[in-house]
Amino acid sequence: MNTTSVVPVMDKLIIYQIFTRLFGNQNTTNRFNGSIEENGSGKFNDINDDALRAIKQFGASHVWYTGVIEHATQTDYSAYGILPDDPSVVKGRAGSPYAIKDYYDVDPDLAVNVPNRMAEFEALVERTHVHGLKVLIDFVPNHVARQYKSDAKPANVVDLGANDDTSVRFSIENNFYYLPGETFVSPEKSQEATTNALHEFPAKVTGSGSITASPDINDWYETIKLNYGFNIFEGGQQFEPVPATWKQMLDILLFWANKGVDGFRCDMAHYVPIPFWKWAISRVKQQFPRILFIAEIYDPNLYRPFIFDGGFDYLYDKVGLYDTLRELMEGHGSCYNITRVWQQESGEYAQHMLRFLENHDEQRIASRFFANDLWSAVPAMTLSATMHTGPYMLYFGQETGVRPEEAEGFSGDDGRTTIFDYWGISDWQGWINKGRYDGLGLSDEQQRLRSFYQQLNYLVNGSDAIQNGYFYDLQYANDNGQSPGYDAQRLYSYLRHTDRQKLLIVCNFSINTTYETTIRIPGHAFEVMGLSPSRTFTFTDIFLTNSEIDAVGTMGVPVVLPPRSVRVLEIK
């Protein structure tokens, strides 16, 4: 019931995710389905020295700039030589950042001076590095926008689809999959005619893999799927000779790596064959050994091959830890499932799992669709950050308790911060404070919440046991009445330890129950920590309370845990 997993050689990263279009937007109009002129858009330049200094002081090591690469949009940039997109295949006025329109360009929404947009991005990368932060961006390998066309590609690059044989459904030399003789029909009926109206014949297979010329409104109808050599029609795969798409995607990765990008969060990575990842990641790392690859992945059966064969540094821990913690934060679920996650899913390679409670795809913690409570994050986020040596991620505005409460446009009223619409986030703008990024416009409760997150980051950055230590699950020694008052459904306790530091961490996930109990530490745990259980130890909370408890090892550690509280007790 315990593990002493191998101590990794990787750093414990703290990734701060910025949805770039929203981060610096100070516009407060917030008209439903509003245009960029009405609702505004954040820019690369809004992420100024004050913003980056604040992010660094917050404790982050990496910034993931989400939505950087140019994507389909209903905003007309034809005056700048950018072809307009048919609104019938664009979700929202701003468009989805995952419907890539040009892999070699950046989103013009994010530029103050549109013709200078790439230089503004390059300046942001340089500015970020000056502040001691690393840069991550999205790599979207599975699908592109319906009207993909690169107008910024280098002269020697062949555009996606340019050499495809559209008379066949599948060919290893094709970038896309085709439905010969069929015309694409969008589920969205356009209200506005454009000069570049979409006529897709033959129809291409939709990004989700739906083999139909008439995808459903709930499908990824705005995208088309890329072909990596897997025959989606008849099954089977062909990876020799190297498929055309592989070579083009490698070129795109190297293009952005040469811009100074330090890593890629790879969208829907599990939809792309592992042999491609092994081939491409190894080649990128030959030139850029320190570059990181993070996979968005939702199939635990693929975790091991994506790490050890595919070559990914980190994987999303969504299906395991996130789902388990979300249930607990909502007042149901069980802490037994936390043990199940590390024992049955990812315990052997926990250092490769990226933990989080919010990102652009998930509902905000404070929304009525999730926990409806800012402070339910305390035990869950503490556990996400301290349970193992792997990285964790925070989404901008999580630390100020952003609570989406209305429909912004295409996104609807769904508890998420929109990725499709132009919007100003009122619960975040108090932190921006007219570009000072000092938080003076936040409420007292928001200030306290941000203080919790910053203290957590400082705890992680300053703790040898959390950064480098072994993990030991204590549930088996405390459940089933072994420790009176210990509710193993709502309490979770564990050790993190190195030669230099030993920590006992206890989390109370209950919304309304205070627990008074004694945490038993078994003899075997003392043995692996190199301590004598017969000694009297001082247990000092080095996180939130600064309280001290003296206890003999064999007698256990008496604790009082209010609702949604944690104790991080250093053992000396």
JSON list of N, CA and C in Angstrom, two decimals, residues 325-334 370-371 376 490 509-511:
[
{"chain": "A", "resi": 325, "resn": "LEU", "atom": "N", "xyz": [-10.34, 14.24, -8.09]},
{"chain": "A", "resi": 325, "resn": "LEU", "atom": "CA", "xyz": [-10.38, 15.41, -7.22]},
{"chain": "A", "resi": 325, "resn": "LEU", "atom": "C", "xyz": [-11.64, 16.25, -7.47]},
{"chain": "A", "resi": 326, "resn": "ARG", "atom": "N", "xyz": [-12.07, 16.30, -8.70]},
{"chain": "A", "resi": 326, "resn": "ARG", "atom": "CA", "xyz": [-13.29, 17.08, -8.99]},
{"chain": "A", "resi": 326, "resn": "ARG", "atom": "C", "xyz": [-14.48, 16.50, -8.23]},
{"chain": "A", "resi": 327, "resn": "GLU", "atom": "N", "xyz": [-14.61, 15.19, -8.22]},
{"chain": "A", "resi": 327, "resn": "GLU", "atom": "CA", "xyz": [-15.71, 14.57, -7.47]},
{"chain": "A", "resi": 327, "resn": "GLU", "atom": "C", "xyz": [-15.64, 14.95, -6.00]},
{"chain": "A", "resi": 328, "resn": "LEU", "atom": "N", "xyz": [-14.45, 14.91, -5.42]},
{"chain": "A", "resi": 328, "resn": "LEU", "atom": "CA", "xyz": [-14.29, 15.27, -4.01]},
{"chain": "A", "resi": 328, "resn": "LEU", "atom": "C", "xyz": [-14.63, 16.73, -3.77]},
{"chain": "A", "resi": 329, "resn": "MET", "atom": "N", "xyz": [-14.21, 17.61, -4.68]},
{"chain": "A", "resi": 329, "resn": "MET", "atom": "CA", "xyz": [-14.49, 19.03, -4.53]},
{"chain": "A", "resi": 329, "resn": "MET", "atom": "C", "xyz": [-15.98, 19.34, -4.63]},
{"chain": "A", "resi": 330, "resn": "GLU", "atom": "N", "xyz": [-16.70, 18.49, -5.36]},
{"chain": "A", "resi": 330, "resn": "GLU", "atom": "CA", "xyz": [-18.14, 18.68, -5.50]},
{"chain": "A", "resi": 330, "resn": "GLU", "atom": "C", "xyz": [-18.94, 18.03, -4.38]},
{"chain": "A", "resi": 331, "resn": "GLY", "atom": "N", "xyz": [-18.23, 17.38, -3.44]},
{"chain": "A", "resi": 331, "resn": "GLY", "atom": "CA", "xyz": [-18.91, 16.84, -2.27]},
{"chain": "A", "resi": 331, "resn": "GLY", "atom": "C", "xyz": [-19.26, 15.37, -2.35]},
{"chain": "A", "resi": 332, "resn": "HIS", "atom": "N", "xyz": [-18.76, 14.68, -3.38]},
{"chain": "A", "resi": 332, "resn": "HIS", "atom": "CA", "xyz": [-18.98, 13.23, -3.46]},
{"chain": "A", "resi": 332, "resn": "HIS", "atom": "C", "xyz": [-17.66, 12.58, -3.84]},
{"chain": "A", "resi": 333, "resn": "GLY", "atom": "N", "xyz": [-17.70, 11.36, -4.34]},
{"chain": "A", "resi": 333, "resn": "GLY", "atom": "CA", "xyz": [-16.44, 10.68, -4.61]},
{"chain": "A", "resi": 333, "resn": "GLY", "atom": "C", "xyz": [-15.80, 10.16, -3.34]},
{"chain": "A", "resi": 334, "resn": "SER", "atom": "N", "xyz": [-14.56, 9.68, -3.46]},
{"chain": "A", "resi": 334, "resn": "SER", "atom": "CA", "xyz": [-13.88, 9.06, -2.32]},
{"chain": "A", "resi": 334, "resn": "SER", "atom": "C", "xyz": [-12.38, 9.22, -2.46]},
{"chain": "A", "resi": 370, "resn": "PHE", "atom": "N", "xyz": [-19.37, 23.58, -11.36]},
{"chain": "A", "resi": 370, "resn": "PHE", "atom": "CA", "xyz": [-18.29, 22.79, -10.73]},
{"chain": "A", "resi": 370, "resn": "PHE", "atom": "C", "xyz": [-18.51, 22.84, -9.22]},
{"chain": "A", "resi": 371, "resn": "ALA", "atom": "N", "xyz": [-17.59, 23.39, -8.48]},
{"chain": "A", "resi": 371, "resn": "ALA", "atom": "CA", "xyz": [-17.68, 23.37, -7.02]},
{"chain": "A", "resi": 371, "resn": "ALA", "atom": "C", "xyz": [-18.50, 24.53, -6.47]},
{"chain": "A", "resi": 376, "resn": "SER", "atom": "N", "xyz": [-12.84, 25.45, -2.26]},
{"chain": "A", "resi": 376, "resn": "SER", "atom": "CA", "xyz": [-12.76, 23.99, -2.40]},
{"chain": "A", "resi": 376, "resn": "SER", "atom": "C", "xyz": [-11.45, 23.57, -3.06]},
{"chain": "A", "resi": 490, "resn": "ARG", "atom": "N", "xyz": [-12.97, 11.01, 3.07]},
{"chain": "A", "resi": 490, "resn": "ARG", "atom": "CA", "xyz": [-12.79, 12.46, 2.93]},
{"chain": "A", "resi": 490, "resn": "ARG", "atom": "C", "xyz": [-11.40, 12.96, 3.33]},
{"chain": "A", "resi": 509, "resn": "PHE", "atom": "N", "xyz": [-11.06, 16.93, 2.49]},
{"chain": "A", "resi": 509, "resn": "PHE", "atom": "CA", "xyz": [-11.88, 17.33, 1.35]},
{"chain": "A", "resi": 509, "resn": "PHE", "atom": "C", "xyz": [-13.33, 17.60, 1.73]},
{"chain": "A", "resi": 510, "resn": "SER", "atom": "N", "xyz": [-13.68, 17.40, 2.99]},
{"chain": "A", "resi": 510, "resn": "SER", "atom": "CA", "xyz": [-15.07, 17.61, 3.39]},
{"chain": "A", "resi": 510, "resn": "SER", "atom": "C", "xyz": [-15.44, 19.09, 3.29]},
{"chain": "A", "resi": 511, "resn": "ILE", "atom": "N", "xyz": [-16.65, 19.33, 2.84]},
{"chain": "A", "resi": 511, "resn": "ILE", "atom": "CA", "xyz": [-17.14, 20.70, 2.68]},
{"chain": "A", "resi": 511, "resn": "ILE", "atom": "C", "xyz": [-17.55, 21.30, 4.03]}
]
